[in-house]
Amino acid sequence: MTEELVARARDALRVVIDPELGQNIVDLGFVYDITAEGGEVHITMTATTPGCPATGFLKEGAQAAVAAVPGVVSVDVTMTFEPPWSPSLIDPAIRASLGFAAVN
Protein backbone atom coordinates (compact mmCIF):
# COMPACT_ATOMS: atom_id res chain seq x y z
CA MET A 1 0.00 0.00 0.00
CA THR A 2 2.81 2.43 0.85
CA GLU A 3 4.54 2.13 -2.54
CA GLU A 4 1.19 2.41 -4.29
CA LEU A 5 0.30 5.53 -2.31
CA VAL A 6 3.67 7.09 -3.14
CA ALA A 7 3.08 6.33 -6.84
CA ARG A 8 -0.41 7.86 -6.72
CA ALA A 9 0.95 10.93 -4.92
CA ARG A 10 3.66 11.34 -7.60
CA ASP A 11 1.02 11.08 -10.33
CA ALA A 12 -1.13 13.67 -8.56
CA LEU A 13 1.80 16.08 -8.43
CA ARG A 14 1.87 16.13 -12.24
CA VAL A 15 -1.11 18.53 -12.18
CA VAL A 16 1.01 21.15 -10.38
CA ILE A 17 2.43 23.35 -13.12
CA ASP A 18 5.33 25.74 -12.63
CA PRO A 19 3.95 29.08 -13.89
CA GLU A 20 7.30 30.19 -15.31
CA LEU A 21 8.35 27.02 -17.14
CA GLY A 22 4.84 25.75 -17.94
CA GLN A 23 5.62 22.13 -17.04
CA ASN A 24 4.70 19.94 -14.08
CA ILE A 25 6.88 19.84 -10.99
CA VAL A 26 7.65 16.11 -11.32
CA ASP A 27 9.07 16.35 -14.84
CA LEU A 28 10.95 19.52 -13.88
CA GLY A 29 12.76 17.61 -11.14
CA PHE A 30 11.37 19.73 -8.31
CA VAL A 31 10.18 16.69 -6.33
CA TYR A 32 13.14 15.23 -4.46
CA ASP A 33 11.38 12.66 -2.27
CA ILE A 34 7.96 11.27 -1.39
CA THR A 35 7.33 8.99 1.56
CA ALA A 36 4.10 7.60 2.94
CA GLU A 37 3.17 5.83 6.12
CA GLY A 38 -0.34 5.10 7.31
CA GLY A 39 -1.86 7.62 4.91
CA GLU A 40 0.54 10.36 5.97
CA VAL A 41 2.49 11.64 2.98
CA HIS A 42 5.67 13.68 3.23
CA ILE A 43 7.04 15.48 0.17
CA THR A 44 10.44 17.11 -0.07
CA MET A 45 10.65 19.46 -3.02
CA THR A 46 12.33 22.55 -4.34
CA ALA A 47 11.89 25.42 -6.78
CA THR A 48 14.28 26.92 -9.28
CA THR A 49 15.88 29.30 -6.75
CA PRO A 50 15.44 30.24 -3.07
CA GLY A 51 13.99 33.59 -4.19
CA CYS A 52 11.51 32.05 -6.64
CA PRO A 53 8.24 33.98 -6.33
CA ALA A 54 6.25 30.82 -7.09
CA THR A 55 7.58 28.86 -4.10
CA GLY A 56 4.42 29.30 -2.00
CA PHE A 57 2.19 28.58 -4.99
CA LEU A 58 4.07 25.36 -5.78
CA LYS A 59 4.03 24.20 -2.15
CA GLU A 60 0.31 24.84 -1.76
CA GLY A 61 -0.43 23.21 -5.12
CA ALA A 62 1.53 20.10 -4.16
CA GLN A 63 -0.27 19.85 -0.83
CA ALA A 64 -3.71 20.26 -2.41
CA ALA A 65 -3.04 17.82 -5.24
CA VAL A 66 -1.84 15.04 -2.96
CA ALA A 67 -4.52 15.68 -0.33
CA ALA A 68 -7.10 14.75 -2.98
CA VAL A 69 -5.58 11.28 -3.49
CA PRO A 70 -7.72 8.47 -2.00
CA GLY A 71 -6.04 7.02 1.07
CA VAL A 72 -4.14 10.17 1.96
CA VAL A 73 -4.88 11.31 5.50
CA SER A 74 -2.42 14.22 5.70
CA VAL A 75 0.23 15.89 3.57
CA ASP A 76 3.39 17.61 4.73
CA VAL A 77 5.43 19.51 2.14
CA THR A 78 8.95 20.61 2.95
CA MET A 79 10.67 23.07 0.64
CA THR A 80 14.44 22.75 0.43
CA PHE A 81 17.18 24.26 -1.66
CA GLU A 82 19.77 21.60 -0.84
CA PRO A 83 20.78 20.29 -3.21
CA PRO A 84 20.17 23.27 -5.45
CA TRP A 85 17.89 22.63 -8.42
CA SER A 86 19.49 22.67 -11.86
CA PRO A 87 18.21 22.07 -15.39
CA SER A 88 19.98 18.69 -15.36
CA LEU A 89 17.14 17.46 -13.11
CA ILE A 90 14.51 18.04 -15.81
CA ASP A 91 13.22 14.98 -17.64
CA PRO A 92 15.34 14.85 -20.85
CA ALA A 93 12.36 15.09 -23.23
CA ILE A 94 10.97 18.10 -21.36
CA ARG A 95 14.42 19.70 -21.15
CA ALA A 96 14.75 19.45 -24.95
CA SER A 97 11.27 20.89 -25.49
CA LEU A 98 12.17 23.85 -23.26
CA GLY A 99 15.26 24.53 -25.34
CA PHE A 100 17.83 23.76 -22.66
CA ALA A 101 21.15 22.60 -24.04
CA ALA A 102 22.31 19.16 -23.01
CA VAL A 103 23.48 19.33 -19.40
CA ASN A 104 25.87 16.79 -17.96
XYZ file of C-alpha atoms in Angstrom:
104
model
C 0.000 0.000 0.000
C 2.815 2.430 0.846
C 4.544 2.126 -2.545
C 1.193 2.406 -4.288
C 0.301 5.526 -2.308
C 3.671 7.090 -3.144
C 3.082 6.334 -6.844
C -0.410 7.857 -6.721
C 0.954 10.933 -4.922
C 3.663 11.337 -7.596
C 1.024 11.083 -10.334
C -1.135 13.670 -8.562
C 1.804 16.083 -8.434
C 1.866 16.132 -12.241
C -1.112 18.530 -12.178
C 1.010 21.154 -10.381
C 2.433 23.347 -13.123
C 5.325 25.740 -12.629
C 3.951 29.077 -13.894
C 7.295 30.186 -15.307
C 8.346 27.023 -17.141
C 4.836 25.749 -17.942
C 5.624 22.131 -17.036
C 4.703 19.938 -14.084
C 6.885 19.840 -10.994
C 7.648 16.115 -11.317
C 9.071 16.352 -14.836
C 10.948 19.522 -13.876
C 12.760 17.609 -11.143
C 11.365 19.733 -8.312
C 10.175 16.686 -6.329
C 13.138 15.227 -4.459
C 11.380 12.658 -2.269
C 7.961 11.273 -1.386
C 7.330 8.988 1.563
C 4.097 7.599 2.941
C 3.171 5.825 6.124
C -0.340 5.095 7.307
C -1.864 7.620 4.911
C 0.536 10.364 5.966
C 2.494 11.640 2.976
C 5.674 13.680 3.232
C 7.036 15.475 0.170
C 10.437 17.114 -0.073
C 10.649 19.456 -3.016
C 12.331 22.552 -4.337
C 11.888 25.424 -6.779
C 14.279 26.922 -9.284
C 15.881 29.297 -6.749
C 15.441 30.244 -3.073
C 13.994 33.589 -4.195
C 11.511 32.052 -6.644
C 8.240 33.985 -6.334
C 6.247 30.815 -7.095
C 7.582 28.856 -4.097
C 4.419 29.300 -2.003
C 2.185 28.580 -4.988
C 4.071 25.365 -5.776
C 4.034 24.197 -2.147
C 0.308 24.840 -1.762
C -0.426 23.215 -5.119
C 1.532 20.102 -4.161
C -0.269 19.846 -0.831
C -3.710 20.262 -2.406
C -3.043 17.819 -5.245
C -1.837 15.037 -2.956
C -4.521 15.677 -0.326
C -7.103 14.751 -2.978
C -5.579 11.281 -3.488
C -7.715 8.474 -1.997
C -6.038 7.017 1.066
C -4.135 10.173 1.962
C -4.879 11.313 5.499
C -2.421 14.218 5.697
C 0.232 15.889 3.569
C 3.391 17.608 4.733
C 5.426 19.513 2.142
C 8.954 20.614 2.949
C 10.671 23.073 0.642
C 14.438 22.754 0.435
C 17.183 24.258 -1.660
C 19.770 21.602 -0.845
C 20.777 20.292 -3.208
C 20.166 23.273 -5.450
C 17.892 22.630 -8.416
C 19.488 22.674 -11.860
C 18.205 22.072 -15.393
C 19.978 18.691 -15.358
C 17.141 17.456 -13.108
C 14.505 18.044 -15.806
C 13.222 14.981 -17.639
C 15.339 14.846 -20.847
C 12.358 15.090 -23.232
C 10.973 18.097 -21.356
C 14.421 19.704 -21.154
C 14.750 19.445 -24.950
C 11.271 20.894 -25.491
C 12.168 23.853 -23.265
C 15.257 24.529 -25.344
C 17.831 23.761 -22.657
C 21.147 22.604 -24.037
C 22.310 19.162 -23.006
C 23.482 19.335 -19.401
C 25.870 16.790 -17.962
